[in-house]
Amino acid sequence: MPYWLDDPRRPEPAAPLTGPVHADLVVVGGGYLGLWTALLAVTREPDRDVLVVEADTCGHAASGRNGGFCEASLTHGLGNGLARWPEEMPTLVRLGRENLDAIETAIAEHGIDCDFLRSGSLSVATSEHQVADLREEQQAASAIGHTLALLGEDALRRRVSSPTYRAALHDPDCALVEPARLAWGLRQACLRAGVRIAEHTRVQGLSDEGGRLQVRTAGGFVSADRVVLATNAARPLLRRLRLMTVPVYDYALMTEPLSPAQRAAIGWEGREGISDRTNRFHYYRTTRDGRILWGGYDAIYHFGSRQRATYEQRPETFETLAANFFTTFPQLEGLRFTHRWGGVIDTCTRFTAFHGTAYGGRVAYALGFTGLGVGATRFAAEVALDQLAGLETERTSLRMVRERPLPFPPEPLRWAGVRATTWSLARADRHGGRENLWLRAMDRLGLGFDS
């Protein structure tokens, strides 16, 4: 079981939906996007009748399995945003900060115990060519008013001790959370605000029946005025979205609590979230009880976009992750891992969420968060509610919001393309970051695949 879900404070599931019901707004999906949408909907209109319909339990999927990096970035990093929407980046950076501030405020107001810690993040270079990349990113950030601190090798190792480190950028606009507890806290806040939640209720279809939206489930149907689709990596209910994302399995380990001597050996008193600069990157952070989460590196796609519970355990990936952990922290040799798990990320070709509407503007959706949804889902919820209300706002006018990514090709081209890209990314890591013809072609087409 994922460490975050292995928690005695896990709430009892809500009853499944039975029989026909009506709601002003139906939210399909009980992860971060769905829960933020429901909570913000009743915050905007307290008398609105909102129903969340979840196939399993709220927070059981990506929202309860991730690393807990709650970043201000809405574009999956500065470089991705500058490459796609350079003229909008000052606005996007500001909106991202405001969104992170709003998350912090909501957590405090609703008394959500998720160990929210605004410690910032470290993007770590482990080779010389990556140090040059850090300097370029710092300059690009400064040009749009975003200050990143560049730490040299000695200063970095005084913060976190690893023989692999060469330099790092510190970004203050990142927080850490306990992901499942954040989801459960949002769920409780929704219930207190009058939102209805039906769990273990899988949605089977969406249709327009005589001018009314109908959400069909195994236990009945819901007649709705408006619908938000917040299913992310699950098979989309709208056919037009079937080639827009692919499900990618990501994996993580959690250590046992470190002893006082082990903690002293690595430092890391600031508890910054850390990721390295390789294409097949690792992300890692500490917990309030002194453990280390270590994840990433492998991003596994299964032919035909298959998703199965058995894919959540992958011994060969766990062995690789453990070996890489002890390469980074050799002073922790002998530390045991207590939890091993995997989960699905919905990735799209532009690396960051996209937005849209259907059924004449009565249905809104956002998906393709590509592993950066802890913070960005709240922003996406605001966009979806703006769109359903027909509002022209600063958010909805963004080119980032109005544009859609290129779709992935159908099988077997999709499988072949993903395999070629992952092989090429690994090759680039082994050759000083030099991209081959395939990666350069993908960059020119605006296509991508990332772990």
Coordinates of C-alpha atoms in Angstrom, one line a residue:
M1 CA 0.0 0.0 0.0
P2 CA 1.2 3.6 -0.6
Y3 CA 2.7 5.1 2.5
W4 CA 0.3 8.0 2.5
L5 CA -2.8 5.8 2.3
D6 CA -1.5 3.5 5.0
D7 CA -2.9 5.8 7.7
P8 CA -5.3 5.1 10.6
R9 CA -7.0 8.5 9.9
R10 CA -8.2 7.4 6.6
P11 CA -11.9 8.3 6.4
E12 CA -14.7 5.7 6.1
P13 CA -16.1 5.7 2.5
A14 CA -19.3 7.4 1.7
A15 CA -22.2 5.4 0.4
P16 CA -22.5 4.7 -3.3
L17 CA -25.1 6.4 -5.4
T18 CA -28.4 4.5 -5.8
G19 CA -31.4 5.5 -7.9
P20 CA -32.0 8.7 -9.9
V21 CA -31.0 12.0 -8.4
H22 CA -30.5 15.6 -9.5
A23 CA -27.7 18.1 -8.9
D24 CA -26.9 21.6 -10.1
L25 CA -23.3 20.6 -10.6
V26 CA -21.9 17.0 -10.9
V27 CA -18.2 16.6 -10.5
V28 CA -16.9 13.3 -11.8
G29 CA -13.8 12.3 -9.9
G30 CA -12.8 12.7 -6.3
G31 CA -9.1 13.6 -6.6
Y32 CA -7.7 17.1 -6.1
L33 CA -9.3 18.5 -9.2
G34 CA -12.7 17.2 -8.3
L35 CA -12.6 18.2 -4.7
W36 CA -11.2 21.7 -5.3
T37 CA -13.9 22.2 -8.0
A38 CA -16.7 21.2 -5.6
L39 CA -15.3 23.3 -2.7
L40 CA -14.8 26.4 -4.8
A41 CA -18.2 25.9 -6.4
V42 CA -20.0 26.2 -3.1
T43 CA -17.7 28.9 -2.0
R44 CA -18.8 31.0 -5.0
E45 CA -22.5 30.0 -4.7
P46 CA -23.3 28.6 -1.2
D47 CA -26.8 27.5 -2.2
R48 CA -25.5 25.4 -5.2
D49 CA -26.3 21.7 -5.0
V50 CA -23.0 19.9 -5.8
L51 CA -22.5 16.2 -6.1
V52 CA -19.0 14.5 -6.3
V53 CA -19.1 11.0 -7.9
E54 CA -16.0 8.9 -7.3
A55 CA -15.3 5.4 -8.7
D56 CA -13.3 4.3 -5.7
T57 CA -12.6 6.6 -2.7
C58 CA -11.6 10.2 -2.7
G59 CA -7.8 10.5 -3.0
H60 CA -7.1 6.8 -3.7
A61 CA -5.3 7.4 -7.0
A62 CA -2.7 10.0 -8.0
S63 CA -3.9 12.4 -5.3
G64 CA -3.0 10.0 -2.6
R65 CA 0.1 8.5 -4.1
N66 CA 2.3 11.4 -5.3
G67 CA 5.4 13.0 -3.8
G68 CA 3.5 15.9 -2.2
F69 CA 5.3 18.7 -4.1
C70 CA 2.8 21.5 -4.2
E71 CA 4.4 23.9 -6.6
A72 CA 3.4 27.4 -7.7
S73 CA 4.3 26.5 -11.4
L74 CA 1.3 26.2 -13.7
T75 CA 3.5 25.2 -16.6
H76 CA 5.5 22.2 -15.4
G77 CA 8.5 24.3 -14.8
L78 CA 9.9 27.6 -16.1
G79 CA 11.6 26.2 -19.2
N80 CA 8.4 24.5 -20.5
G81 CA 6.4 27.6 -20.0
L82 CA 9.0 29.9 -21.7
A83 CA 9.2 27.5 -24.7
R84 CA 5.4 27.6 -25.2
W85 CA 4.0 30.9 -23.8
P86 CA 6.9 33.3 -23.3
E87 CA 4.7 36.4 -23.5
E88 CA 2.4 35.1 -20.7
M89 CA 5.1 33.8 -18.3
P90 CA 5.1 36.9 -16.0
T91 CA 1.3 36.6 -15.6
L92 CA 1.5 32.8 -15.2
V93 CA 4.2 33.1 -12.5
R94 CA 2.1 35.6 -10.6
L95 CA -1.1 33.6 -10.9
G96 CA 0.9 30.5 -9.8
R97 CA 2.0 32.3 -6.7
E98 CA -1.5 33.5 -6.0
N99 CA -2.8 30.0 -6.4
L100 CA -0.2 28.6 -3.9
D101 CA -1.1 31.4 -1.5
A102 CA -4.8 30.4 -1.8
I103 CA -4.0 26.7 -1.1
E104 CA -2.1 27.7 2.0
T105 CA -5.0 29.9 3.1
A106 CA -7.6 27.2 2.5
I107 CA -5.6 24.6 4.4
A108 CA -5.4 26.9 7.4
E109 CA -9.1 28.0 7.2
H110 CA -10.4 24.4 7.0
G111 CA -7.9 23.0 9.6
I112 CA -6.5 20.4 7.2
D113 CA -3.7 18.5 8.9
C114 CA -1.4 17.7 6.0
D115 CA 1.9 19.0 7.2
F116 CA 1.9 21.9 4.8
L117 CA 5.5 23.3 4.7
R118 CA 6.5 26.1 2.4
S119 CA 10.2 25.0 2.3
G120 CA 10.9 25.6 -1.3
S121 CA 12.5 23.2 -3.7
L122 CA 16.0 22.4 -4.9
S123 CA 16.7 21.5 -8.5
V124 CA 20.1 19.7 -8.3
A125 CA 22.8 19.4 -10.9
T126 CA 24.9 16.2 -10.7
S127 CA 27.1 17.0 -13.8
E128 CA 28.8 20.0 -15.2
H129 CA 26.6 20.5 -18.2
Q130 CA 23.6 20.6 -15.8
V131 CA 25.3 23.4 -13.9
A132 CA 25.3 25.5 -17.0
D133 CA 21.6 24.7 -17.4
L134 CA 21.0 26.1 -13.9
R135 CA 22.7 29.4 -14.7
E136 CA 20.6 29.8 -17.9
E137 CA 17.4 29.1 -16.0
Q138 CA 18.3 31.5 -13.3
Q139 CA 18.9 34.3 -15.9
A140 CA 15.6 33.5 -17.7
A141 CA 13.7 33.5 -14.4
S142 CA 15.2 36.9 -13.4
A143 CA 14.2 38.4 -16.7
I144 CA 10.5 37.8 -15.8
G145 CA 10.8 38.8 -12.2
H146 CA 11.2 35.4 -10.6
T147 CA 14.1 35.1 -8.3
L148 CA 15.9 31.8 -8.0
A149 CA 19.0 31.4 -5.8
L150 CA 21.9 29.5 -7.3
L151 CA 23.8 27.4 -4.7
G152 CA 27.3 26.3 -5.5
E153 CA 28.6 22.9 -4.5
D154 CA 29.8 23.8 -1.0
A155 CA 26.7 25.8 -0.1
L156 CA 24.5 23.1 -1.4
R157 CA 26.2 20.3 0.5
R158 CA 26.0 22.3 3.7
R159 CA 22.2 22.1 3.2
V160 CA 22.0 18.5 2.0
S161 CA 25.1 16.3 2.0
S162 CA 25.5 14.1 -1.1
P163 CA 28.8 13.4 -3.0
T164 CA 26.8 13.5 -6.3
Y165 CA 25.8 17.2 -6.0
R166 CA 27.5 20.0 -8.0
A167 CA 25.0 22.9 -7.7
A168 CA 21.3 23.7 -7.3
L169 CA 18.6 26.3 -7.9
H170 CA 16.4 27.1 -4.9
D171 CA 12.9 28.0 -5.8
P172 CA 11.0 29.5 -2.8
D173 CA 7.6 29.0 -4.5
C174 CA 7.1 25.3 -3.5
A175 CA 5.5 23.7 -0.6
L176 CA 5.4 20.1 0.7
V177 CA 2.2 18.3 1.8
E178 CA 1.1 14.9 2.9
P179 CA -0.9 14.1 -0.3
A180 CA -3.6 11.8 1.0
R181 CA -4.3 13.9 4.0
L182 CA -4.7 16.9 1.8
A183 CA -7.3 15.1 -0.3
W184 CA -9.1 13.8 2.8
G185 CA -9.1 17.3 4.3
L186 CA -10.6 18.8 1.1
R187 CA -13.2 16.0 1.2
Q188 CA -14.2 16.9 4.8
A189 CA -14.3 20.6 3.9
C190 CA -16.6 19.8 1.0
L191 CA -18.9 17.7 3.3
R192 CA -19.0 20.5 5.9
A193 CA -20.0 23.0 3.1
G194 CA -22.9 20.8 2.0
V195 CA -21.4 19.0 -0.9
R196 CA -22.7 15.5 -1.4
I197 CA -20.2 12.8 -2.1
A198 CA -20.9 9.3 -3.5
E199 CA -17.9 6.9 -3.5
H200 CA -17.6 3.5 -5.1
T201 CA -19.8 4.9 -7.8
R202 CA -18.2 4.4 -11.3
V203 CA -19.6 6.7 -14.0
Q204 CA -20.4 4.7 -17.2
G205 CA -21.5 7.5 -19.5
L206 CA -22.4 11.1 -20.2
S207 CA -25.2 12.2 -22.5
D208 CA -27.6 15.0 -23.3
E209 CA -31.2 13.8 -22.8
G210 CA -33.7 16.3 -24.0
G211 CA -31.6 19.3 -23.0
R212 CA -30.5 17.9 -19.7
L213 CA -27.1 16.3 -18.9
Q214 CA -27.3 12.8 -17.7
V215 CA -24.5 11.1 -15.8
R216 CA -25.0 7.3 -15.9
T217 CA -23.6 5.0 -13.2
A218 CA -24.2 1.4 -12.3
G219 CA -26.5 2.4 -9.4
G220 CA -28.6 4.9 -11.3
F221 CA -28.2 8.2 -13.0
V222 CA -27.8 11.9 -12.1
S223 CA -29.6 14.6 -14.0
A224 CA -27.4 17.7 -13.9
D225 CA -27.3 21.3 -15.1
R226 CA -23.5 21.4 -15.3
V227 CA -20.8 18.7 -15.2
V228 CA -17.0 18.9 -14.5
L229 CA -14.9 16.0 -15.6
A230 CA -12.0 15.5 -13.2
T231 CA -11.0 11.9 -14.1
N232 CA -7.4 12.7 -15.2
A233 CA -5.7 9.3 -16.0
A234 CA -8.9 7.3 -16.1
R235 CA -10.4 6.6 -19.6
P236 CA -12.0 9.8 -20.7
L237 CA -15.8 10.0 -21.0
L238 CA -15.5 12.3 -24.0
R239 CA -14.3 10.5 -27.2
R240 CA -12.5 13.6 -28.3
L241 CA -10.1 13.2 -25.4
R242 CA -9.1 9.6 -25.9
L243 CA -5.8 10.4 -27.7
M244 CA -5.0 13.5 -25.7
T245 CA -3.3 11.8 -22.8
V246 CA -1.5 8.6 -22.0
P247 CA -1.3 6.9 -18.6
V248 CA 2.2 6.5 -17.3
Y249 CA 3.2 4.5 -14.2
D250 CA 5.4 6.3 -11.7
Y251 CA 7.0 4.5 -8.7
A252 CA 8.2 5.5 -5.2
L253 CA 9.9 4.1 -2.1
M254 CA 9.5 5.3 1.5
T255 CA 12.3 4.6 4.0
E256 CA 12.0 3.8 7.7
P257 CA 12.5 6.7 10.0
L258 CA 16.1 7.8 10.1
S259 CA 18.1 7.7 13.4
P260 CA 19.5 10.9 14.8
A261 CA 22.9 9.9 13.5
Q262 CA 21.6 9.2 10.0
R263 CA 19.8 12.6 9.9
A264 CA 22.9 14.4 11.0
A265 CA 24.9 12.6 8.3
I266 CA 22.7 14.1 5.5
G267 CA 21.7 17.4 7.0
W268 CA 18.6 18.6 5.1
E269 CA 17.2 20.5 8.1
G270 CA 15.3 22.8 5.8
R271 CA 13.2 19.9 4.4
E272 CA 13.3 21.3 0.9
G273 CA 11.8 19.2 -1.9
I274 CA 14.5 18.0 -4.2
S275 CA 14.7 16.8 -7.8
D276 CA 17.7 16.2 -10.0
R277 CA 18.3 17.6 -13.5
T278 CA 18.5 14.4 -15.5
N279 CA 15.8 13.5 -18.0
R280 CA 14.9 10.4 -16.0
F281 CA 14.8 12.4 -12.8
H282 CA 14.4 11.5 -9.2
Y283 CA 12.2 13.5 -6.8
Y284 CA 12.6 13.2 -3.0
R285 CA 11.6 14.8 0.2
T286 CA 11.4 14.1 3.9
T287 CA 8.4 13.5 6.1
R288 CA 7.4 14.9 9.5
D289 CA 8.4 11.6 11.2
G290 CA 11.9 11.6 9.6
R291 CA 11.5 9.3 6.6
I292 CA 12.6 10.0 3.0
L293 CA 10.4 9.5 0.0
W294 CA 12.3 8.6 -3.1
G295 CA 10.6 8.4 -6.5
G296 CA 10.7 8.9 -10.2
Y297 CA 13.3 7.7 -12.7
D298 CA 11.2 5.0 -14.5
A299 CA 8.1 6.2 -16.4
I300 CA 6.4 3.0 -17.7
Y301 CA 3.8 3.1 -20.4
H302 CA 1.8 -0.1 -21.3
F303 CA 0.7 -0.8 -24.8
G304 CA -2.9 0.3 -25.5
S305 CA -2.9 2.6 -22.5
R306 CA -3.6 -0.4 -20.3
Q307 CA -4.1 0.2 -16.6
R308 CA -4.1 -2.7 -14.1
A309 CA -3.6 -2.9 -10.3
T310 CA -0.8 -5.4 -10.9
Y311 CA 1.3 -2.7 -12.6
E312 CA 1.5 -0.8 -9.3
Q313 CA 4.2 -3.2 -8.1
R314 CA 7.4 -3.4 -10.3
P315 CA 10.3 -5.1 -8.5
E316 CA 12.9 -4.2 -11.1
T317 CA 12.0 -0.5 -10.8
F318 CA 12.1 -0.7 -7.0
E319 CA 15.6 -2.3 -7.2
T320 CA 16.8 0.5 -9.5
L321 CA 15.4 3.2 -7.3
A322 CA 17.0 1.7 -4.2
A323 CA 20.4 1.5 -5.9
N324 CA 20.1 5.1 -7.1
F325 CA 19.1 6.2 -3.6
F326 CA 22.3 4.8 -2.0
T327 CA 24.4 6.3 -4.8
T328 CA 23.0 9.7 -3.8
F329 CA 23.2 9.0 0.0
P330 CA 25.9 6.4 0.5
Q331 CA 26.1 7.4 4.2
L332 CA 22.7 5.9 4.6
E333 CA 23.7 2.4 3.4
G334 CA 21.6 -0.2 5.3
L335 CA 18.5 2.0 5.7
R336 CA 15.4 -0.1 5.0
F337 CA 12.4 0.8 2.8
T338 CA 9.0 0.1 4.4
H339 CA 6.7 1.0 1.5
R340 CA 6.9 0.5 -2.3
W341 CA 4.2 1.6 -4.6
G342 CA 3.2 2.9 -8.0
G343 CA 0.5 4.9 -9.6
V344 CA -0.7 6.4 -12.8
I345 CA 0.1 9.9 -14.1
D346 CA -1.9 11.4 -17.0
T347 CA 0.6 12.9 -19.3
C348 CA 0.0 15.0 -22.4
T349 CA 2.3 16.2 -25.2
R350 CA 2.8 19.7 -23.8
F351 CA 3.7 18.5 -20.2
T352 CA 1.1 20.6 -18.5
A353 CA -2.7 20.6 -18.0
F354 CA -5.1 21.6 -20.8
H355 CA -8.6 22.8 -20.5
G356 CA -11.8 22.7 -22.5
T357 CA -15.6 22.5 -22.6
A358 CA -18.2 20.3 -24.3
Y359 CA -22.0 20.1 -24.7
G360 CA -22.4 23.8 -25.5
G361 CA -20.3 24.9 -22.5
R362 CA -22.3 22.9 -20.0
V363 CA -19.4 20.4 -19.4
A364 CA -15.8 21.5 -18.5
Y365 CA -12.7 19.4 -18.1
A366 CA -9.0 19.7 -17.4
L367 CA -6.5 16.9 -17.7
G368 CA -2.9 16.1 -18.6
F369 CA -1.2 17.4 -15.4
T370 CA 1.8 15.2 -16.1
G371 CA 2.7 14.7 -12.4
L372 CA 2.4 18.4 -11.4
G373 CA -1.2 18.5 -10.3
V374 CA -0.9 19.0 -6.5
G375 CA -1.0 22.7 -6.9
A376 CA -2.2 23.2 -10.5
T377 CA -5.5 21.4 -9.9
R378 CA -6.8 24.2 -7.8
F379 CA -6.1 26.7 -10.6
A380 CA -7.7 24.3 -13.1
A381 CA -10.8 24.1 -10.9
E382 CA -11.1 27.9 -11.0
V383 CA -10.8 27.8 -14.8
A384 CA -13.5 25.1 -15.1
L385 CA -15.9 27.1 -13.0
D386 CA -15.2 30.2 -14.9
Q387 CA -15.9 28.4 -18.2
L388 CA -19.1 26.8 -16.9
A389 CA -20.3 30.3 -15.9
G390 CA -19.4 31.8 -19.2
L391 CA -17.1 34.3 -17.6
E392 CA -14.3 36.1 -19.4
T393 CA -11.6 36.2 -16.8
E394 CA -7.8 36.7 -16.7
R395 CA -7.5 32.9 -16.4
T396 CA -9.8 32.0 -19.3
S397 CA -8.1 34.6 -21.6
L398 CA -4.7 32.9 -21.3
R399 CA -3.3 31.3 -24.4
M400 CA -2.2 28.5 -22.2
V401 CA -5.9 27.9 -21.3
R402 CA -7.3 28.4 -24.8
E403 CA -4.8 26.2 -26.6
R404 CA -4.9 22.4 -26.7
P405 CA -1.8 20.1 -27.1
L406 CA -1.2 17.9 -30.0
P407 CA -2.7 14.4 -29.6
F408 CA -0.7 11.3 -29.2
P409 CA -0.9 9.0 -32.3
P410 CA -3.0 5.8 -32.2
E411 CA -1.5 2.4 -31.5
P412 CA 0.9 1.0 -32.5
L413 CA 2.6 4.3 -33.3
R414 CA 2.0 5.6 -29.8
W415 CA 3.8 2.6 -28.2
A416 CA 6.7 2.9 -30.7
G417 CA 6.9 6.7 -30.1
V418 CA 7.0 6.4 -26.3
R419 CA 9.6 3.6 -26.5
A420 CA 11.8 5.7 -28.8
T421 CA 11.5 8.7 -26.6
T422 CA 12.3 7.0 -23.3
W423 CA 15.3 5.3 -24.9
S424 CA 16.5 8.6 -26.3
L425 CA 16.1 10.4 -23.0
A426 CA 18.2 7.7 -21.2
R427 CA 20.8 8.0 -24.0
A428 CA 20.9 11.8 -23.5
D429 CA 21.5 11.3 -19.8
R430 CA 24.5 9.1 -20.6
H431 CA 26.0 11.5 -23.1
G432 CA 26.1 14.8 -21.3
G433 CA 22.6 15.9 -22.2
R434 CA 23.1 15.7 -25.9
E435 CA 19.8 15.1 -27.7
N436 CA 19.6 12.8 -30.7
L437 CA 17.7 13.5 -33.9
W438 CA 14.5 11.9 -32.5
L439 CA 14.4 14.2 -29.5
R440 CA 15.2 17.3 -31.5
A441 CA 12.4 16.4 -33.9
M442 CA 10.0 15.9 -31.0
D443 CA 11.0 19.3 -29.6
R444 CA 10.3 21.0 -33.0
L445 CA 6.9 19.4 -33.2
G446 CA 6.0 20.4 -29.6
L447 CA 5.6 16.7 -28.6
G448 CA 7.0 15.3 -25.4
F449 CA 7.1 12.5 -22.9
D450 CA 8.5 13.0 -19.4
S451 CA 8.8 11.1 -16.2

